[in-house]
Amino acid sequence: MTTPASVRGPRPPATDWTPRATLVLHTQDEGIEVLRPEHLAERLPHVRERLRRSAGDDRSVCLVPDPRQPFAHYLTELLAALAMPHPVALLHAGSHASPLAELAGHGIRACTLRTAAGHEPLPAAPAPLPDQALLLRTGGSSGRSRFAVNTSMRRALVRDRRLSLARAVGLRDGARVLLAGPVGHAAHLSMLLDTVNHEAEVHLYESPDPARVLPDIRRHGIQWLTATPLHLRIMMRQMRDARGTAELEKLVHMSAACGEPVKRFWHSVLGPENVYEVFGSSEGIGTTIARGDGWERRPGTVGRGFYTSVAVLDPAGRPVPAGEPGDVYFAYGAPARPLHVGHGDHVRWTGNGLVGIGDRGFLDDDGFLHLETRPQLRITVGGTTVVATDVEDALLAFPWVHDAAAAGIANQVTGQRVIGFVVLDAHAPATWAAELAAELRQNLPAAAVPRHVFAVDSVPRAPSGKVDRAAIAALADAHSRKETE
């Protein structure tokens, strides 16, 4: 699907924009606060005026909503800032002692609502940011944390809602919606900006807890859900009580690859035509959608482009035949520019408006995209490629394994060996290690069976819910060194 100029072209900032949805905020202390459209219509203009005074007359100053304030205040400030012409940067609470200094280190002049633009450290070499830039943390799971510079997400505020991504994946007016992930993460923020323009009841978490999602679906009669594979896996376990999912009609999963057993479970619960997978990036270069019944006909696909086209090219920039792997590109429809701040920018541009950020895959005969496993998930054992998520799915199949992660460690004979980490619940048997080993040897290829599985208190995860691969690799390395000492 090619993007019409009316959708992708530049738009003025939506300075008089107000949401149409009612926002139901689930706070960290498990309280609930409701922000109705009429309340936001009163508050947003005042917050925008205060932000203008903090930023001064310079529209290049980046606005930073403060995630350390109460959730309702933070969300109001975020919505106000996104409707202004300034760049906006989203930071996680506690992510840095001095976020303005951090941004200044990248050449970005910034301010918060309580810090005037002239009071923060000034960058030595100011970095130009494009109009309506949104800076989003990315790369946390790979250990290369940086900011993606997204210029497409904020267009949702002024886009005809009939063309929205949320509408394309089954949202209807009047629905009760739950966005299960963190507001500051690209996938969930993009859905928030789509859903708030619909006459819906949108539930949001201040501190997302995957264990709360299914109980809240039942308690509040949620009909439309966006979640990550982590949420889906935990909900699948919780559904052993056979109570089902109450009024849930549509499910959208995003943010990470979803294991086939989990995906097929949710297809069986809701019907594959009611389950959608969305693939995109924090950089906002393109999105694909795969509906479950389409996935059943083409297992493994992430779908076709949503208001964009997808190409797979060889290293020389030539299209490869259907079924052959290559580098994935999206039709971006904008001039080449840096898409990252910090840790370099490894974006590939072609001369005809295509852009890629390093993903590989292939297109089938009908133009559906299939992705290759990303390098940080691959473990090479004696020439055999093991995918970390396959091992994790096998570990999580045990009812007393609450969470799991896998990584590779160096081995002189095979190059690498697999090592696993599990979080055990109170029902784990005393012989858990032996039971794990025996079952895994039956269900996994020999190369994928972990050499050791260690019990840990928690699996490090990024705010999005993805396993923090850099932290797991460091943990695996530490255990490997202990073995050789």
XYZ file of C-alpha atoms in Angstrom:
485
model
C 0.000 0.000 0.000
C 1.531 3.303 -1.082
C 1.173 6.324 1.145
C -0.892 9.166 -0.360
C 0.603 12.641 -0.139
C -2.180 13.712 2.209
C -0.968 11.158 4.760
C 2.816 11.293 4.432
C 3.355 14.939 3.482
C 4.329 17.606 6.010
C 1.581 18.872 8.294
C 1.440 21.861 10.610
C 1.580 21.146 14.350
C -1.815 20.420 15.917
C -1.602 23.204 18.489
C -5.353 23.181 19.173
C -5.633 19.367 19.224
C -7.432 17.587 22.078
C -8.127 13.854 22.489
C -11.540 12.356 21.803
C -10.961 9.332 24.042
C -11.441 8.930 27.771
C -8.127 7.928 29.367
C -8.225 5.537 32.328
C -4.870 5.654 34.123
C -3.768 2.681 36.232
C -1.250 4.145 38.654
C 1.722 2.473 40.266
C -0.127 2.113 43.587
C -2.914 0.270 41.675
C -5.263 3.244 41.869
C -7.275 4.564 38.925
C -7.560 8.135 37.640
C -9.811 9.133 34.753
C -9.018 11.926 32.278
C -12.064 12.769 30.202
C -11.884 14.699 26.903
C -13.501 17.788 28.410
C -10.948 17.811 31.257
C -8.039 17.546 28.824
C -9.556 20.256 26.616
C -9.305 22.585 29.627
C -5.832 21.523 30.785
C -3.861 21.137 27.565
C -3.847 24.819 26.465
C -2.484 25.885 29.874
C 0.269 23.257 29.767
C 1.223 24.258 26.227
C 1.539 27.884 27.296
C 3.786 26.917 30.200
C 5.930 24.803 27.857
C 6.245 27.765 25.489
C 7.468 29.953 28.331
C 10.024 27.303 29.375
C 11.319 26.865 25.810
C 11.396 30.561 24.982
C 11.161 31.721 21.380
C 13.479 29.024 20.006
C 11.471 26.256 18.353
C 14.569 24.089 18.088
C 14.584 23.580 21.887
C 13.612 19.989 22.688
C 10.754 19.550 25.180
C 11.216 16.780 27.766
C 8.097 15.600 29.635
C 9.236 14.587 33.120
C 8.378 10.911 33.829
C 9.133 11.342 37.565
C 5.947 13.357 38.200
C 2.505 11.799 38.866
C 1.254 9.783 35.920
C -1.700 12.032 35.074
C 0.565 15.099 35.031
C 3.181 13.333 32.917
C 0.624 12.117 30.380
C -0.994 15.555 30.107
C 2.405 17.152 29.600
C 3.324 14.539 26.986
C 0.134 15.088 24.975
C 0.588 18.867 25.189
C 4.216 18.706 24.032
C 3.486 16.392 21.101
C 0.992 18.921 19.681
C 3.614 21.707 19.636
C 6.129 22.525 16.864
C 9.179 21.755 19.042
C 11.143 18.496 19.068
C 10.137 16.207 21.948
C 12.351 13.675 23.753
C 10.951 10.833 25.853
C 13.063 9.554 28.730
C 12.397 6.746 31.195
C 12.063 7.578 34.874
C 15.439 7.065 36.523
C 17.162 6.478 33.182
C 19.710 9.232 33.791
C 20.550 11.516 36.701
C 20.551 14.584 34.443
C 18.512 14.045 31.258
C 19.106 17.593 30.025
C 22.846 17.145 30.401
C 22.595 13.823 28.581
C 20.785 15.433 25.663
C 23.257 18.328 25.670
C 26.032 15.760 25.323
C 24.393 14.722 22.047
C 24.199 18.348 20.890
C 20.509 18.791 21.794
C 19.292 21.859 23.677
C 16.372 20.857 25.887
C 14.094 21.957 28.709
C 11.444 20.539 31.020
C 8.316 22.301 32.192
C 10.172 23.298 35.352
C 13.559 24.099 33.769
C 13.911 27.043 31.414
C 15.820 26.446 28.193
C 18.594 28.817 29.231
C 19.366 26.980 32.462
C 20.439 23.563 31.183
C 23.989 22.760 29.950
C 24.463 24.131 26.459
C 25.705 21.733 23.765
C 29.095 22.515 22.297
C 27.873 21.794 18.757
C 24.076 22.034 18.439
C 22.543 19.171 16.465
C 19.813 20.178 14.005
C 16.613 18.184 14.406
C 13.905 17.916 11.724
C 10.474 19.462 12.183
C 8.206 17.588 14.620
C 11.013 15.234 15.612
C 10.274 12.744 18.361
C 13.322 11.295 20.132
C 12.737 7.779 21.459
C 15.194 5.551 23.293
C 16.037 2.483 21.248
C 18.624 -0.269 21.148
C 18.328 -1.120 24.835
C 18.012 -4.862 24.192
C 21.234 -4.892 22.160
C 23.248 -2.736 24.537
C 23.557 0.149 22.046
C 21.178 2.584 23.690
C 20.561 5.716 21.623
C 17.732 7.943 20.440
C 15.718 7.200 17.317
C 14.627 10.394 15.543
C 11.043 9.695 14.473
C 9.188 12.252 12.331
C 6.112 10.198 11.407
C 4.445 9.300 14.714
C 3.202 12.787 15.609
C 1.268 13.014 12.337
C -1.339 10.768 13.972
C -2.637 13.832 15.823
C -3.807 15.457 12.582
C -4.351 12.391 10.407
C -7.836 11.365 9.311
C -8.592 8.686 11.892
C -10.088 6.496 9.187
C -6.501 6.031 7.967
C -5.089 5.185 11.386
C -3.090 2.061 12.181
C -5.439 1.326 15.084
C -8.462 1.354 12.774
C -6.634 -0.973 10.359
C -6.136 -3.528 13.149
C -9.729 -3.629 14.305
C -10.348 -0.643 16.601
C -13.893 0.690 16.561
C -15.489 3.675 18.268
C -16.941 2.889 21.653
C -14.415 0.131 22.389
C -12.749 -0.393 25.753
C -9.022 -0.442 24.978
C -5.989 -1.569 26.986
C -2.446 -0.615 25.964
C -0.462 -3.060 28.078
C 3.036 -1.664 27.546
C 4.876 1.485 28.624
C 3.616 4.768 27.197
C 7.175 5.899 26.443
C 7.948 2.937 24.178
C 7.537 3.507 20.433
C 5.088 0.673 19.733
C 2.664 1.556 22.509
C 3.013 5.317 22.057
C 2.121 5.007 18.377
C -1.040 3.128 19.328
C -1.837 5.674 22.031
C -1.671 8.544 19.529
C -3.992 6.603 17.227
C -6.499 5.472 19.844
C -6.917 8.849 21.571
C -8.419 10.235 18.360
C -11.217 7.667 18.572
C -14.245 7.813 20.844
C -12.934 5.011 23.017
C -12.081 4.244 26.636
C -8.303 3.805 26.701
C -6.626 2.141 29.699
C -2.932 2.903 30.339
C -0.396 1.699 32.909
C 2.001 3.947 34.801
C 4.157 0.922 35.669
C 3.261 -1.970 33.373
C 3.068 -5.354 35.082
C 2.316 -8.254 32.707
C 0.664 -10.202 35.529
C -2.041 -7.493 35.824
C -3.171 -7.563 32.201
C -5.543 -10.549 32.184
C -7.217 -9.631 35.500
C -7.751 -6.087 34.183
C -9.173 -7.394 30.906
C -11.742 -9.318 32.920
C -12.375 -6.578 35.473
C -12.915 -3.754 32.962
C -14.423 -5.691 30.059
C -11.550 -4.830 27.692
C -12.435 -5.441 24.054
C -9.277 -4.352 22.180
C -5.767 -5.073 23.468
C -2.230 -4.212 22.380
C 0.463 -6.257 24.082
C 3.895 -7.816 23.683
C 4.674 -11.543 23.388
C 5.727 -11.446 27.056
C 2.210 -10.347 28.041
C 0.654 -13.018 25.838
C 2.778 -15.784 27.307
C 1.936 -14.815 30.891
C -1.766 -14.458 30.078
C -1.722 -17.872 28.422
C -0.499 -19.380 31.700
C -3.046 -17.479 33.751
C -5.886 -18.834 31.607
C -5.513 -22.299 33.109
C -8.512 -21.369 35.278
C -10.576 -21.725 32.058
C -12.380 -18.420 32.622
C -11.284 -17.103 29.259
C -10.864 -13.457 28.327
C -14.353 -12.078 29.030
C -15.273 -9.563 26.288
C -11.919 -9.382 24.464
C -12.522 -9.184 20.702
C -9.269 -8.023 19.094
C -5.610 -8.550 19.979
C -2.628 -6.696 18.519
C 0.877 -7.873 19.424
C 4.059 -5.979 18.636
C 7.503 -4.979 19.930
C 9.188 -8.415 19.537
C 8.913 -11.694 17.670
C 6.157 -13.945 19.002
C 6.845 -17.663 19.348
C 4.645 -19.918 17.232
C 3.076 -21.832 20.182
C 1.975 -18.576 21.820
C 0.627 -17.163 18.572
C -1.330 -20.313 17.758
C -2.789 -20.380 21.277
C -4.252 -16.893 20.840
C -5.502 -17.763 17.353
C -7.422 -20.636 18.946
C -8.840 -18.393 21.708
C -9.989 -15.388 19.634
C -9.973 -16.723 16.089
C -6.989 -15.923 13.823
C -8.944 -13.200 12.016
C -9.020 -11.232 15.298
C -5.281 -11.397 16.068
C -2.856 -8.974 14.420
C 0.918 -8.681 14.418
C 2.456 -5.265 13.775
C 6.107 -4.912 12.794
C 7.762 -1.507 12.783
C 10.668 0.414 14.220
C 11.283 3.255 16.634
C 12.638 5.237 13.666
C 9.186 5.211 12.051
C 10.443 4.272 8.591
C 7.628 1.817 7.868
C 5.129 -0.647 9.284
C 3.758 -4.014 8.250
C 0.580 -5.767 9.426
C -0.140 -9.500 9.453
C -3.620 -10.691 10.389
C -3.710 -14.101 11.987
C -5.569 -15.888 9.192
C -2.999 -14.541 6.713
C -0.222 -15.757 8.989
C -1.810 -19.221 9.126
C -1.519 -19.389 5.332
C 2.067 -18.052 5.439
C 3.565 -19.046 8.827
C 6.288 -16.660 9.930
C 5.218 -13.626 7.900
C 5.024 -10.166 9.466
C 2.674 -9.084 6.698
C 2.613 -6.410 4.019
C 3.338 -2.714 4.197
C 0.816 -0.356 5.787
C 0.798 2.822 3.671
C 4.259 1.954 2.410
C 5.919 -0.566 0.136
C 8.594 -3.075 1.152
C 11.616 -4.081 -0.918
C 14.343 -6.675 -0.356
C 17.648 -5.760 -1.995
C 21.068 -7.330 -2.458
C 24.296 -5.529 -1.326
C 24.408 -3.677 -4.666
C 20.894 -2.288 -4.133
C 19.170 -4.564 -6.663
C 15.847 -6.313 -5.906
C 16.246 -10.031 -5.187
C 13.778 -12.659 -6.465
C 10.868 -13.759 -4.276
C 11.980 -16.209 -1.617
C 15.614 -15.100 -1.610
C 16.995 -13.277 1.465
C 18.378 -9.780 1.408
C 18.276 -6.428 3.189
C 14.809 -5.075 4.015
C 13.914 -1.544 2.889
C 10.794 0.588 3.217
C 9.565 3.343 0.907
C 10.064 6.335 3.204
C 9.077 9.232 0.952
C 11.375 11.807 2.601
C 14.921 13.084 2.025
C 17.826 11.169 3.545
C 18.687 12.310 7.070
C 20.142 10.840 10.290
C 17.657 8.610 12.063
C 19.657 8.216 15.292
C 21.373 10.363 17.893
C 24.184 8.678 19.815
C 26.255 5.566 18.978
C 26.387 6.420 15.294
C 23.815 6.135 12.537
C 23.914 2.970 10.433
C 20.958 3.697 8.174
C 21.066 2.725 4.507
C 19.422 4.991 1.950
C 18.902 4.376 -1.746
C 18.613 6.997 -4.429
C 14.927 6.287 -5.010
C 13.496 6.911 -1.526
C 14.065 3.550 0.146
C 15.571 3.250 3.632
C 16.702 0.286 5.719
C 18.021 -0.041 9.267
C 19.686 -3.451 9.060
C 16.872 -6.003 9.128
C 17.123 -8.948 6.747
C 14.428 -11.136 5.290
C 12.613 -12.126 2.102
C 9.367 -11.442 0.273
C 7.193 -14.363 -0.773
C 5.426 -14.582 -4.131
C 2.529 -12.469 -2.827
C 4.735 -9.722 -1.374
C 4.472 -10.752 2.277
C 7.584 -10.037 4.332
C 9.375 -12.742 6.341
C 12.187 -11.621 8.651
C 15.423 -13.366 9.521
C 16.348 -13.729 13.177
C 18.352 -10.735 14.378
C 22.046 -11.368 15.126
C 21.774 -10.804 18.893
C 19.350 -13.755 19.075
C 21.584 -16.211 17.189
C 23.901 -18.669 18.964
C 26.216 -20.741 16.745
C 26.950 -24.189 18.177
C 29.283 -26.327 16.054
C 27.984 -24.793 12.841
C 24.316 -25.045 13.907
C 22.386 -21.822 14.487
C 20.324 -21.823 17.657
C 17.755 -19.062 18.220
C 17.703 -17.819 21.808
C 13.934 -17.306 21.798
C 13.361 -20.967 20.815
C 15.291 -22.066 23.901
C 13.391 -19.558 26.042
C 10.040 -20.847 24.773
C 11.091 -24.392 25.709
C 12.111 -23.279 29.203
C 8.877 -21.351 29.678
C 6.837 -24.440 28.829
C 7.517 -25.680 32.370
C 4.656 -24.518 34.596
C 6.995 -23.591 37.452
C 9.352 -21.459 35.319
C 8.108 -17.892 35.722
C 10.577 -16.252 33.323
C 13.560 -17.345 31.243
C 16.397 -16.164 29.013
C 19.124 -17.843 26.985
C 22.553 -16.750 25.738
C 25.696 -18.182 24.188
C 29.036 -18.688 25.919
C 32.387 -19.363 24.275
C 33.443 -22.992 23.876
C 36.779 -24.199 22.453
C 35.220 -27.192 20.676
C 31.882 -25.925 19.342
C 32.531 -22.186 19.197
C 29.578 -21.474 21.470
C 27.327 -23.373 23.859
C 23.889 -22.423 25.110
C 23.373 -21.314 28.706
C 19.976 -20.658 30.289
C 18.593 -18.585 33.155
C 15.234 -19.200 34.819
C 13.109 -17.513 37.443
C 11.418 -20.278 39.431
C 8.128 -19.931 41.241
C 7.212 -21.446 44.608
C 5.953 -24.667 42.995
C 9.310 -25.643 41.439
C 10.398 -29.123 42.557
C 13.676 -29.641 44.389
C 14.850 -31.658 41.361
C 14.023 -28.862 38.905
C 17.443 -28.875 37.213
C 17.320 -32.582 36.419
C 13.717 -32.378 35.204
C 14.553 -29.430 32.957
C 17.551 -31.219 31.438
C 15.631 -34.443 30.772
C 12.673 -32.708 29.134
C 14.765 -30.293 27.071
C 16.821 -33.151 25.642
C 13.581 -34.620 24.287
C 12.125 -31.380 22.913
C 15.121 -29.460 21.551
C 17.826 -30.269 19.009
C 21.048 -31.353 20.698
C 22.813 -28.074 19.869
C 20.029 -26.055 21.521
C 19.986 -27.882 24.867
C 21.532 -25.528 27.461
C 24.825 -26.730 28.916
C 23.759 -25.234 32.234
C 20.567 -23.601 33.511
C 20.927 -21.210 36.449
C 18.173 -19.982 38.752
C 18.124 -16.183 39.078
C 15.915 -13.691 40.898
C 14.865 -11.894 37.715
C 15.511 -11.725 33.980
C 16.724 -8.259 32.950
C 14.294 -6.682 30.534
C 14.025 -3.356 28.724
C 11.009 -1.124 29.529
C 9.307 -2.535 26.425
C 9.408 -6.042 27.919
C 12.146 -7.355 25.624
C 14.945 -9.371 27.187
C 17.963 -7.105 27.716
C 20.369 -9.110 25.566
C 23.419 -7.104 26.616
C 22.711 -7.745 30.309
C 22.053 -11.457 29.686
C 25.295 -11.753 27.709
C 27.192 -10.154 30.604
C 25.502 -12.535 33.054
C 26.397 -15.520 30.880
C 29.981 -14.318 30.597
C 30.245 -13.980 34.380
C 29.005 -17.553 34.883
C 31.376 -18.794 32.172
C 34.351 -17.212 33.931
C 33.351 -18.828 37.243
C 33.407 -22.252 35.558
C 36.974 -21.760 34.328
C 38.391 -20.328 37.555
